[in-house]
Short mmCIF file of C-alpha atoms and ligand atoms in Angstrom, two decimals:
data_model
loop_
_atom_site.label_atom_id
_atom_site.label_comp_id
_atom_site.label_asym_id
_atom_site.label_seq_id
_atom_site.Cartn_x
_atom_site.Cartn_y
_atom_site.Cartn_z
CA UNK A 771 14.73 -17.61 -20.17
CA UNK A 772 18.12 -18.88 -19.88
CA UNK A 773 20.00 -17.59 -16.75
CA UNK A 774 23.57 -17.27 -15.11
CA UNK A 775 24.12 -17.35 -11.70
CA UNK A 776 27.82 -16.51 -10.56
CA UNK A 777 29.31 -18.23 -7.45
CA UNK A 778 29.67 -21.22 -6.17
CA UNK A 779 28.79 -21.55 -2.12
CA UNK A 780 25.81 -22.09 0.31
CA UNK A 781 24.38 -19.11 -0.62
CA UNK A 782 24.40 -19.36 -4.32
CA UNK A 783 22.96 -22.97 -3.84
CA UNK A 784 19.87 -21.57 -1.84
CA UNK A 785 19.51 -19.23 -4.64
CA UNK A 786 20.08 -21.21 -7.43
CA UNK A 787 16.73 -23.74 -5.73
CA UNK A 788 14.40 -20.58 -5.72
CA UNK A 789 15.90 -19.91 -9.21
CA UNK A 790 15.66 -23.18 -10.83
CA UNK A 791 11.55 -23.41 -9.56
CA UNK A 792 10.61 -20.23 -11.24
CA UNK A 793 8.45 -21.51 -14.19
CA UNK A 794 10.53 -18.60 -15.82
CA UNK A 795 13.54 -19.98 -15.84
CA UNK A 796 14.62 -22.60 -18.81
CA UNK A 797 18.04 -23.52 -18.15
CA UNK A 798 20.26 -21.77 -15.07
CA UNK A 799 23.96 -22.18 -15.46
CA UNK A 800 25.75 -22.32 -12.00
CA UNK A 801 29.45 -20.73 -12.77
CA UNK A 802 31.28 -22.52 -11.68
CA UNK A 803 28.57 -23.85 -8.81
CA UNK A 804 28.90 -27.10 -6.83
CA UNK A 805 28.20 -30.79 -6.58
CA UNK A 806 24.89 -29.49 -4.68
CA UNK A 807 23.58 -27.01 -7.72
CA UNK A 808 24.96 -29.65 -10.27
CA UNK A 809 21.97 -31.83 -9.16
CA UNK A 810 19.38 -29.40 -9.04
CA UNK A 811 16.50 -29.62 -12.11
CA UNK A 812 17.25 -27.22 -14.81
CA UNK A 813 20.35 -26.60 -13.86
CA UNK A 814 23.79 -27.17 -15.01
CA UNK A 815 27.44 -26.45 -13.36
CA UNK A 816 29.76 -24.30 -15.90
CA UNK A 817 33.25 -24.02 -15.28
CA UNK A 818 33.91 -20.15 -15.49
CA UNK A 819 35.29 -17.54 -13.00
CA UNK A 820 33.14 -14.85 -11.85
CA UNK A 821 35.92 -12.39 -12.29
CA UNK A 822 37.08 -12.80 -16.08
CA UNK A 823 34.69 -10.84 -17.75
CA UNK A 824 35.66 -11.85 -21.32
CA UNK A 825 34.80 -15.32 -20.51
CA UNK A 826 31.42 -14.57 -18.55
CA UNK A 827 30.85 -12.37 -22.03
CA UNK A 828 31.28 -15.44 -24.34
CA UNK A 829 29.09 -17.39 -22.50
CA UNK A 830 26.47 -15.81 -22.06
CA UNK A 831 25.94 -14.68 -26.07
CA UNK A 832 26.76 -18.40 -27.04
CA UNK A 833 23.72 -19.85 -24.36
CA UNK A 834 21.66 -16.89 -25.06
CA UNK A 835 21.27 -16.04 -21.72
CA UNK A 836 18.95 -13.00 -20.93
CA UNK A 837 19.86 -12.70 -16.69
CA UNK A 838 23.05 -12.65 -14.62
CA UNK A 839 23.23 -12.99 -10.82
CA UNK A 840 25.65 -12.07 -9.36
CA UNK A 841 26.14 -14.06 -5.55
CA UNK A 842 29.68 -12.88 -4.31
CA UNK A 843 31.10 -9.49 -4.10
CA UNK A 844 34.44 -9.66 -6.25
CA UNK A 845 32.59 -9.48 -9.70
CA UNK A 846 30.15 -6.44 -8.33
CA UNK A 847 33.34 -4.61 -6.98
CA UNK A 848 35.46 -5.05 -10.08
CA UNK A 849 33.07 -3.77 -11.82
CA UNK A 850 30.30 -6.57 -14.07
CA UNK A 851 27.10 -4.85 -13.92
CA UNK A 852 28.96 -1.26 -15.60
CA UNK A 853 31.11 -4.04 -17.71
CA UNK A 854 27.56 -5.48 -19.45
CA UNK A 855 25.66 -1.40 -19.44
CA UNK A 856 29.06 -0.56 -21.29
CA UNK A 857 29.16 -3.15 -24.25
CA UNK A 858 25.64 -2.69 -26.94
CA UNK A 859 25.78 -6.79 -26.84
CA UNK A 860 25.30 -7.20 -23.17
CA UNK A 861 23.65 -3.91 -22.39
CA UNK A 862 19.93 -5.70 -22.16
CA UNK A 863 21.13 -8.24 -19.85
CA UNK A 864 19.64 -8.16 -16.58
CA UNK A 865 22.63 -7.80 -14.72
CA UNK A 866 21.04 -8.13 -11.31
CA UNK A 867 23.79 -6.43 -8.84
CA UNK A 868 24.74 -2.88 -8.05
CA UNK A 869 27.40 -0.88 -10.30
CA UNK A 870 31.11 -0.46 -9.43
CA UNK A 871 30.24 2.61 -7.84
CA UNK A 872 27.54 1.04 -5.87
CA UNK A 873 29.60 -1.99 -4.70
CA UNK A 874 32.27 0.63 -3.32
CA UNK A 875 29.60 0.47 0.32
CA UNK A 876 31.36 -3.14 0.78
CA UNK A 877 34.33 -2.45 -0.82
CA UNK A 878 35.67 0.83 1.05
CA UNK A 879 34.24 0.96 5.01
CA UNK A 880 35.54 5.03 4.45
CA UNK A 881 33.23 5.17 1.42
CA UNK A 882 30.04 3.23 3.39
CA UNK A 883 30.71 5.85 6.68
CA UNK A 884 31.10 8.84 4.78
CA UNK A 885 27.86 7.97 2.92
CA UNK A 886 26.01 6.99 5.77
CA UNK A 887 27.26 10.34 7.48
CA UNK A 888 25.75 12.27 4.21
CA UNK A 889 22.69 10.60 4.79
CA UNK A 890 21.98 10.94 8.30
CA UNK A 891 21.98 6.95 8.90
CA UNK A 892 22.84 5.81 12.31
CA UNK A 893 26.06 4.52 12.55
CA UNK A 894 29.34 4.42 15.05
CA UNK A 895 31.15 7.16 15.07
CA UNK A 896 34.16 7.39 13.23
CA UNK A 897 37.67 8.54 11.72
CA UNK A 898 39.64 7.56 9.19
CA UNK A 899 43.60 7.35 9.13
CA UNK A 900 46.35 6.80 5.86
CA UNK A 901 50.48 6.17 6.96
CA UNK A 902 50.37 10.08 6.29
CA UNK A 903 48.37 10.68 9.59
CA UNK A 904 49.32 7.85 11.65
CA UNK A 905 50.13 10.09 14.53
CA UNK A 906 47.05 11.75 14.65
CA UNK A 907 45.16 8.26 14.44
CA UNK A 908 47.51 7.39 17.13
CA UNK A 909 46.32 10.46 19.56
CA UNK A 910 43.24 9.75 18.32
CA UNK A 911 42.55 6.29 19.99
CA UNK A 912 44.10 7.84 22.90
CA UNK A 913 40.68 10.11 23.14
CA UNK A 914 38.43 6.57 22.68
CA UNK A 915 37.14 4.52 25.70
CA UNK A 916 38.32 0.55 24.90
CA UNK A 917 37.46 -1.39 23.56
CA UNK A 918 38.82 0.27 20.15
CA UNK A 919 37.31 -0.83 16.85
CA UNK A 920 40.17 -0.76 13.69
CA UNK A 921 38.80 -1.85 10.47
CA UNK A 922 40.89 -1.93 7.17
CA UNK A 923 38.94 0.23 4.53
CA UNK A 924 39.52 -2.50 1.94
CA UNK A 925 37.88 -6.62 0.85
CA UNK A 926 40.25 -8.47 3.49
CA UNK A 927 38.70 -11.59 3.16
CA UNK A 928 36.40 -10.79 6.29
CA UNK A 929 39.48 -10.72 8.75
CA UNK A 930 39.99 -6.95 8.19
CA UNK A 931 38.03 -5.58 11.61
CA UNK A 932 40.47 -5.98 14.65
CA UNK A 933 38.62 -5.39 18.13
CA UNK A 934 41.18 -4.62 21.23
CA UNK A 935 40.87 -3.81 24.53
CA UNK A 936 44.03 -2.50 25.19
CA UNK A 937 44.90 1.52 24.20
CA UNK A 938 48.28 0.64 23.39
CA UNK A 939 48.12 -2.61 21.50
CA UNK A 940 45.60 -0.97 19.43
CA UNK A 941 48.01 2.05 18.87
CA UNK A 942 50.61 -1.11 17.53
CA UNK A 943 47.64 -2.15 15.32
CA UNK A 944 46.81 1.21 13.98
CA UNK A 945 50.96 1.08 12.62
CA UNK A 946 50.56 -2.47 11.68
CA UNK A 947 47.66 -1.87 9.31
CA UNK A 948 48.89 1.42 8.23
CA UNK A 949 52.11 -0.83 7.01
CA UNK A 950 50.68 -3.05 5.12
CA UNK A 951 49.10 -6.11 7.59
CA UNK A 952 45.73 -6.74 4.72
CA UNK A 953 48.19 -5.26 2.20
CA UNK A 954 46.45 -2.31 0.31
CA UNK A 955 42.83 -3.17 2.02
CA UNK A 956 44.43 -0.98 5.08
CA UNK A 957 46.38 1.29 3.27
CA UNK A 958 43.52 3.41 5.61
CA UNK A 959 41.71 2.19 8.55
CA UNK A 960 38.63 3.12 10.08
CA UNK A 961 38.74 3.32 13.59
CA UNK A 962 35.30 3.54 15.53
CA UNK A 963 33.47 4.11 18.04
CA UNK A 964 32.71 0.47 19.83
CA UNK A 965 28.79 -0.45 20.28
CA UNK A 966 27.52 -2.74 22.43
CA UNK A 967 24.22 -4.97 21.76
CA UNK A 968 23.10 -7.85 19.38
CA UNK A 969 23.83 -8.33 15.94
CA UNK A 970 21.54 -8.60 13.12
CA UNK A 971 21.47 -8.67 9.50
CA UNK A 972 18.50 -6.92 7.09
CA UNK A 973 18.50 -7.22 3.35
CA UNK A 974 16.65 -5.42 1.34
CA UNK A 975 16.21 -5.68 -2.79
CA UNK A 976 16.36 -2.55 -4.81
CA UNK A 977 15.95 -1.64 -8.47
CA UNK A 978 17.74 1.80 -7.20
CA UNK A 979 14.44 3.76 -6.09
CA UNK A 980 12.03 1.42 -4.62
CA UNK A 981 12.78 -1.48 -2.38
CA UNK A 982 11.68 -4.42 -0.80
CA UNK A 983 12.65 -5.78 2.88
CA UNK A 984 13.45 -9.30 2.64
CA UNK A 985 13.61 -11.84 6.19
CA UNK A 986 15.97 -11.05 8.70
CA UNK A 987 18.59 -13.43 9.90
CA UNK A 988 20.96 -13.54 12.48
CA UNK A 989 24.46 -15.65 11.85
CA UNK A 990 27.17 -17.27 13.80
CA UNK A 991 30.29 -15.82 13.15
CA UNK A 992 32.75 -17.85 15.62
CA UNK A 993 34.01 -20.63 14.96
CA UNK A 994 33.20 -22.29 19.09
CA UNK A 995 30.40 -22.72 21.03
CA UNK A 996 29.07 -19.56 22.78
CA UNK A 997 30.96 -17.49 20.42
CA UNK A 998 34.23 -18.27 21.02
CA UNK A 999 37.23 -18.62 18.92
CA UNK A 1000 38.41 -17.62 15.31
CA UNK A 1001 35.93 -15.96 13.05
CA UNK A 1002 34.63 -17.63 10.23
CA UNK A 1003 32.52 -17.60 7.12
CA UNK A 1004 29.85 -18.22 9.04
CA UNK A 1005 28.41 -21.22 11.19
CA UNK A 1006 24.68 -21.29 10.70
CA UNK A 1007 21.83 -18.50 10.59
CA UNK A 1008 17.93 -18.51 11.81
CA UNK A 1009 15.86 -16.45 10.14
CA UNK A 1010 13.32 -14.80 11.05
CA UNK A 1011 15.19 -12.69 13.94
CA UNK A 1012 12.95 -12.54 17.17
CA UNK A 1013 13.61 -9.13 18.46
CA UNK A 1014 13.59 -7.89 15.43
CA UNK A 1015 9.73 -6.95 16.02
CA UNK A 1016 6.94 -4.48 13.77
CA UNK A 1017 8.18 -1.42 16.23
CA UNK A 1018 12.04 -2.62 15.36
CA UNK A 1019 11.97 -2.93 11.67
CA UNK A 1020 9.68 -0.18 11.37
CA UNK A 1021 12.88 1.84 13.11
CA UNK A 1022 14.89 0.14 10.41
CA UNK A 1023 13.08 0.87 7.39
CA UNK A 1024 12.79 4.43 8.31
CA UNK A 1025 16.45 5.46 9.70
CA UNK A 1026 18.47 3.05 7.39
CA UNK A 1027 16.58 1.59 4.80
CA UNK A 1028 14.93 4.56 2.92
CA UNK A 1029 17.45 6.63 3.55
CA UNK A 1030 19.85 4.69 2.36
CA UNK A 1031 17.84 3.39 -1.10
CA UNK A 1032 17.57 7.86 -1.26
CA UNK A 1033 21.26 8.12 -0.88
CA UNK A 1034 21.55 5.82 -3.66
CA UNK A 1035 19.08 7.49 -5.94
CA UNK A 1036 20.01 10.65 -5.47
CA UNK A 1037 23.58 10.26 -5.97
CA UNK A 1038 22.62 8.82 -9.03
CA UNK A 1039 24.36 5.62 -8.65
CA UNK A 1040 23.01 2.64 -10.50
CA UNK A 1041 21.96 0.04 -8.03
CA UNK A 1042 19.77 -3.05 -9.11
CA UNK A 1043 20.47 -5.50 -6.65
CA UNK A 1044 20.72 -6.67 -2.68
CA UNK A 1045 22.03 -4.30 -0.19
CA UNK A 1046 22.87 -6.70 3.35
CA UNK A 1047 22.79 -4.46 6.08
CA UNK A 1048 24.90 -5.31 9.07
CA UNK A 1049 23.02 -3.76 12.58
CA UNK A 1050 23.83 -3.71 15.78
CA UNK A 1051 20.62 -3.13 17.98
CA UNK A 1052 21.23 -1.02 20.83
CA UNK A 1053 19.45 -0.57 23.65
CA UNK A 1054 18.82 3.24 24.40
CA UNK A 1055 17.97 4.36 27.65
CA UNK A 1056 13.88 3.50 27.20
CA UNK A 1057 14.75 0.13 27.21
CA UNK A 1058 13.85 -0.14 23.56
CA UNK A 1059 16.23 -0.98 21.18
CA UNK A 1060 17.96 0.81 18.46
CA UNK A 1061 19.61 -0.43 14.89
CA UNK A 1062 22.69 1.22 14.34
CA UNK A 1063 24.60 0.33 10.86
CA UNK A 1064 27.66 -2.16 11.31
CA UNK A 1065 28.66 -2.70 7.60
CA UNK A 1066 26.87 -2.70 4.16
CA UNK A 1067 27.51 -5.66 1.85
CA UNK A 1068 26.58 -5.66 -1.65
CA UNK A 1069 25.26 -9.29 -1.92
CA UNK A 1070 23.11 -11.38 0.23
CA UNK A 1071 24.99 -13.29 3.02
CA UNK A 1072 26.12 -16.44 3.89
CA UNK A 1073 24.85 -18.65 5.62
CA UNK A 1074 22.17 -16.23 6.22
CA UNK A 1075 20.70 -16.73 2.33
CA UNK A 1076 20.52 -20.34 3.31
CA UNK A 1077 17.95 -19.72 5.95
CA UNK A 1078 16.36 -16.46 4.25
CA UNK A 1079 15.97 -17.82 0.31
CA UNK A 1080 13.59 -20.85 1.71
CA UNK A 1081 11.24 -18.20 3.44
CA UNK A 1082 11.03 -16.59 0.02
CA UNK A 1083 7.74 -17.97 -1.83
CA UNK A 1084 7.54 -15.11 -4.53
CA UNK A 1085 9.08 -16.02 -7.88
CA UNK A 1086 12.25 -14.86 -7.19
CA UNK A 1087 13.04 -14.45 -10.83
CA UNK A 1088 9.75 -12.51 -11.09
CA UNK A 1089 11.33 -10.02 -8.23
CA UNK A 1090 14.21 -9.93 -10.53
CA UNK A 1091 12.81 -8.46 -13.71
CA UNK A 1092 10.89 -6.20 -11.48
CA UNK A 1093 14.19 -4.52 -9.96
CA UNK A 1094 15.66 -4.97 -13.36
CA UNK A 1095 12.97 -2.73 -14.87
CA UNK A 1096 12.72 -0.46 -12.04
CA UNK A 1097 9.50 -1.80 -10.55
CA UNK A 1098 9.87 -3.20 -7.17
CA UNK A 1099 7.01 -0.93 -5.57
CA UNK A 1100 4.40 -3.16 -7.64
CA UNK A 1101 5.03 -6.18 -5.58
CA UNK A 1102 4.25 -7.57 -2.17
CA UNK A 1103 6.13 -9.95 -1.02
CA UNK A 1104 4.99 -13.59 -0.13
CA UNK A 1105 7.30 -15.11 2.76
CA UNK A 1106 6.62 -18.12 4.82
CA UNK A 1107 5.98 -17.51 8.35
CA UNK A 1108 7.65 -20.58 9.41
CA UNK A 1109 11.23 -20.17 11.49
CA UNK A 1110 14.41 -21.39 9.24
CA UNK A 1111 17.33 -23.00 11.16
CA UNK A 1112 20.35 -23.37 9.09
CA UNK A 1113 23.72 -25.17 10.61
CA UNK A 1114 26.65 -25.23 8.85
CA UNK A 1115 28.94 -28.50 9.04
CA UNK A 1116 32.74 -27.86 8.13
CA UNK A 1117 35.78 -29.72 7.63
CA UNK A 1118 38.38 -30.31 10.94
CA UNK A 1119 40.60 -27.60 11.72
CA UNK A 1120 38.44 -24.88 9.86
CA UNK A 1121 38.79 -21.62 9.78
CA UNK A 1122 42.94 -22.59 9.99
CA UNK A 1123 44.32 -25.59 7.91
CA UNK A 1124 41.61 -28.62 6.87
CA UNK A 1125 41.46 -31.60 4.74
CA UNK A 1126 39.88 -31.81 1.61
CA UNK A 1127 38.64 -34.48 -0.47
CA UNK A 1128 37.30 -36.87 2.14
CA UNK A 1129 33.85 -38.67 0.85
CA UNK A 1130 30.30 -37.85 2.48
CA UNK A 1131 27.72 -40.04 3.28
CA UNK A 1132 24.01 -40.03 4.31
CA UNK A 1133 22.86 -37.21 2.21
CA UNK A 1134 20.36 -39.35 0.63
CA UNK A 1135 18.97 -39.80 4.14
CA UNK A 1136 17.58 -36.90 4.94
CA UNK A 1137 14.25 -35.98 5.04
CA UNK A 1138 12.29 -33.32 5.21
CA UNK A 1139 15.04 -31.06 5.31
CA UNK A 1140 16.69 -28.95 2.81
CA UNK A 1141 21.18 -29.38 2.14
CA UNK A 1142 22.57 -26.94 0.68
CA UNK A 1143 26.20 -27.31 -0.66
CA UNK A 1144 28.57 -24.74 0.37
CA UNK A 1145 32.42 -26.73 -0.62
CA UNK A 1146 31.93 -29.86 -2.51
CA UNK A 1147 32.46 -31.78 -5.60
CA UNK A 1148 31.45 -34.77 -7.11
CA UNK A 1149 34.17 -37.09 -8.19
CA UNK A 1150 34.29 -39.13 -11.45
CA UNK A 1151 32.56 -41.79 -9.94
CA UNK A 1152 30.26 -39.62 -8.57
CA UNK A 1153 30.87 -39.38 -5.31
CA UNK A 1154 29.88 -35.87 -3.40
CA UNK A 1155 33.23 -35.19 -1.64
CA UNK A 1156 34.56 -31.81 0.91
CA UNK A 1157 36.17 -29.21 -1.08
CA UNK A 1158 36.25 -26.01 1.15
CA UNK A 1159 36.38 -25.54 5.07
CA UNK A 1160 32.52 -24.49 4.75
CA UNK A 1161 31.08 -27.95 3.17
CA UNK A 1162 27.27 -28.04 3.56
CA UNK A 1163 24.43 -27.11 5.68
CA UNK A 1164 21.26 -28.59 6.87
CA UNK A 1165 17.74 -25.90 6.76
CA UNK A 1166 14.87 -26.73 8.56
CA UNK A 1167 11.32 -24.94 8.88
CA UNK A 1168 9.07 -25.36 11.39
CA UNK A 1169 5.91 -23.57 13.11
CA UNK A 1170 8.71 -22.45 15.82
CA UNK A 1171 12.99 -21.76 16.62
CA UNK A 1172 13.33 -24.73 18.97
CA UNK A 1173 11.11 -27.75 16.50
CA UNK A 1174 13.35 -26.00 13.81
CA UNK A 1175 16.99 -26.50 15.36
CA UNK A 1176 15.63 -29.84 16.49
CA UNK A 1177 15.03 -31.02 13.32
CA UNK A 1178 18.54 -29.82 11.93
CA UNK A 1179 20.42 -31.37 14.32
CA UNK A 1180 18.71 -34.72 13.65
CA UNK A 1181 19.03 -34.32 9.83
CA UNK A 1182 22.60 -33.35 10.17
CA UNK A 1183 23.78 -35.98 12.26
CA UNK A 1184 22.99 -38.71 9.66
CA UNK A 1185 25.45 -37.06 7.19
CA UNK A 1186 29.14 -38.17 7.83
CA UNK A 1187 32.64 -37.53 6.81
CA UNK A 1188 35.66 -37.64 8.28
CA UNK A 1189 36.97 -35.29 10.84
CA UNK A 1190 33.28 -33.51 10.57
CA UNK A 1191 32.52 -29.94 13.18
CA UNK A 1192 29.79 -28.33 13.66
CA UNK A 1193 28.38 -25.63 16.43
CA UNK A 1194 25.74 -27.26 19.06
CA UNK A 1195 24.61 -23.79 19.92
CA UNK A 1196 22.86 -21.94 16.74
CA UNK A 1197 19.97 -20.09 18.07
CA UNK A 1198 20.57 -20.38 21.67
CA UNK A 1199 21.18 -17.07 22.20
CA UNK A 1200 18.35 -16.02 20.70
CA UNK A 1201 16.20 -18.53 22.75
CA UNK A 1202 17.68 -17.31 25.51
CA UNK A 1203 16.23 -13.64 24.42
CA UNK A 1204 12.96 -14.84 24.20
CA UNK A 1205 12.47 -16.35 28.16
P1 AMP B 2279 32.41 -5.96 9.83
O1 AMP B 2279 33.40 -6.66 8.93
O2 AMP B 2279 32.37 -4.49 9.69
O3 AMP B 2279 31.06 -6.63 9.80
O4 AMP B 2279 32.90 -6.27 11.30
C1 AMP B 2279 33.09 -7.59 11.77
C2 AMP B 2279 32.49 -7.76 13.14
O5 AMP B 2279 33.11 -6.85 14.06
C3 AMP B 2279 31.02 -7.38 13.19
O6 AMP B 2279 30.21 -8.44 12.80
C4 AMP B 2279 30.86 -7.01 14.64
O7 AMP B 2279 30.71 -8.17 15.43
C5 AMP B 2279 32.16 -6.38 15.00
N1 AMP B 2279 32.09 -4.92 14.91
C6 AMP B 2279 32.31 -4.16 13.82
N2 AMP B 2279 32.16 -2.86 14.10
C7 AMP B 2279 31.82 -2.77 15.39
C8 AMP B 2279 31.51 -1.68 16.27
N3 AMP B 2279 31.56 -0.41 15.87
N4 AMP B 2279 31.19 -1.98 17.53
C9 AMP B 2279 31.15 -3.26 17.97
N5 AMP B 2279 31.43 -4.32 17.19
C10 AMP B 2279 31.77 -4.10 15.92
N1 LIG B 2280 27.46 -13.98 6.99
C1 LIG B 2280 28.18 -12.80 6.78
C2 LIG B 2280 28.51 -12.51 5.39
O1 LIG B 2280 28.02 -13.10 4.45
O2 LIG B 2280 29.30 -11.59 5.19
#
């Protein structure tokens, strides 16, 4: 069959690899992709935005296409998958992504706690403030040991969660927000209750009743070494997650994940798709630790997909039509045991202002290891050149963390552009763990 797959970063390309090798799919159109998917088999780039949904229509009756995935979270939150079940010409698609009403877990933070609090899910604390009940947030904080958590409700470009130690700079924040800082994304905030402990990300396919755990992966947010610095889109990911152990993920499946794929089922809200669960593992006062629910995003991550999708052996489009049709439970899943180590090179002066356009050399030169485009293009002469602050990353797999960074690092450091940056430190802290 003939399938779409919307976006156009790292994560899409990972996807679009395990996509294209499915002896199920014929042709996969990348919309609008990069210069990495435009050179996969099968595949072609198309030049269409997610978000129009009149163009996205036309296409896909003109190429007969019979499956749309969906990679980012703008189409899912304005609404494609109810846009296709509304309209008898699209309503057999296999739109694989949750409905509006679904998507509203990434899209409101006051929507994911309240249904996490219906559910029973572990999860900070919370409250949630409008400009109507400022002062109460205000008094509120006042009640909170630092450091105090504020988090628009609203998409904010992934800059919306403001961490501050001090009670009366947060109190400025909390008004700052409330006025308009991420415009109408914190027309309410969420403040919370701060945890402490490592981060961790879980994602799990559903076809809205059954579900399947995929690999865990942990990502680097920071921009600098040791965590330092600006946050970004994300600077690499290893997958699988060491501590994230049988007694763990047994904790997880149990507290979050089944009660969450319930929620979801019992609401009655149409979800065929990935649900990325943000934890924070806590340690309680056994000494064990505990996964507590950060965030819920409505797509798989990035760069995390990057280091999860290679693990991935089933035929991913095979695990498609299953959620489509509401049969996950008949599947196992077949994942190699291997370690991933993803590392993400960007452009100079990323996450603030960078150069694009600058030519990159030595991809042809590496072996062995996988590239996966993130913000490129190829230029009329064919030429792969930088077109985001994110521009590629190198995978690796190997029997264990450290042979897998190693290789990485010496994959990566025969591709060259200039003014390249990348973090030395992916996986440290998790090597660290393991001593
Ligand atoms: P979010 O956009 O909700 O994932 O938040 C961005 C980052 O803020 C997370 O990845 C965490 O590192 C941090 N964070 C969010 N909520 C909390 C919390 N309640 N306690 C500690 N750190 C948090
Ligand atoms: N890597 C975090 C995200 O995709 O939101």
């Amino acid at each position: 069959m003939n399938i779409l797959l919307l976006g156009s970063g790292g994560r899409e390309h990972a996807m679009a690899r395990n996509i294209a090798a499915s002896s199920r799919c014929s042709t996969l159109f990348i919309a609008p992709g990069n210069a990495g998917t435009a050179l996969l088999k099968k595949a072609k780039n198309v030049d269409l935005d997610p978000v129009q949904f009149t163009d996205v229509r036309n296409f896909v009756l003109q190429n007969d296409v019979k499956m749309v995935v969906v990679g980012p979270e703008a189409p899912l939150v304005a609404g494609i998958t109810d846009y296709f079940a509304q309209d008898a010409m699209l309503r057999n698609i296999m739109v694989i992504g949750p409905s509006k009403q679904g998507a509203e877990l990434e899209g409101s933070k006051d929507y994911a706690k309240e249904f996490m609090t219906r559910h029973n899910i572990p999860t900070a604390a919370h409250r949630t403030f409008t400009a109507k009940t400022v002062e109460e947030g205000i008094d509120f904080l006042a009640t909170l040991k630092a450091p105090y958590v504020l988090k628009a409700d609203g998409l904010a470009a992934g800059k919306g969660v403001l961490i501050i130690d001090n009670l009366q700079e947060a109190q400025q924040e909390l008004r700052n927000m409330l006025q308009g800082k991420f415009g109408s994304a914190s027309a309410k905030v969420v403040i919370e209750e701060y945890l402490s402990g490592v981060e961790l990300s879980v994602f799990v396919l559903s076809d809205g009743k059954h579900f399947q755990i995929l690999p865990t992966a942990k990502d680097y947010k920071r921009i600098g070494e040791g965590d330092t610095g600006l946050n970004t889109g994300g600077m690499g990911s290893i997958s699988p997650v060491c501590f994230a152990d049988k007694k763990f993920m047994q904790k997880v499946e149990e507290r979050i994940v089944v009660p969450t794929v319930k929620g979801l089922h019992e609401e009655k809200i149409p979800y065929k798709g990935f649900i990325f669960i943000g934890l924070m593992a806590v340690m309680n006062e056994n000494g064990e630790r505990d996964p507590y629910v950060i965030e819920y995003n409505v797509r798989m991550g990035d760069p995390e997909t990057e280091s999860v999708f290679p693990r991935i052996k089933s035929d991913i489009v095979e695990l498609f039509e299953l959620t489509w049709q509401g049969r996950l439970q008949q599947t196992t899943l077949d994942i190699d045991p291997r370690t991933a180590a993803c590392v993400m090179l960007v452009a100079g002066g990323y996450p603030e202002h960078y150069e694009k356009g600058n030519i990159i050399t030595g991809l042809d030169k590496v072996e062995d290891s996988l590239v996966f485009h993130a913000g490129t293009k190829l230029d009329a002469e064919g030429h792969v050149l930088t077109n985001g602050g994110r521009v590629l990353c190198v995978t690796s797999l190997a029997d264990d963390m450290p042979s897998a960074l190693l290789k990485s690092y010496q994959e990566l450091a025969k591709i060259e552009w200039k003014d390249q940056y990348y973090r030395h430190d992916v996986g440290q802290d998790l090597l660290k763990m393991m001593l």
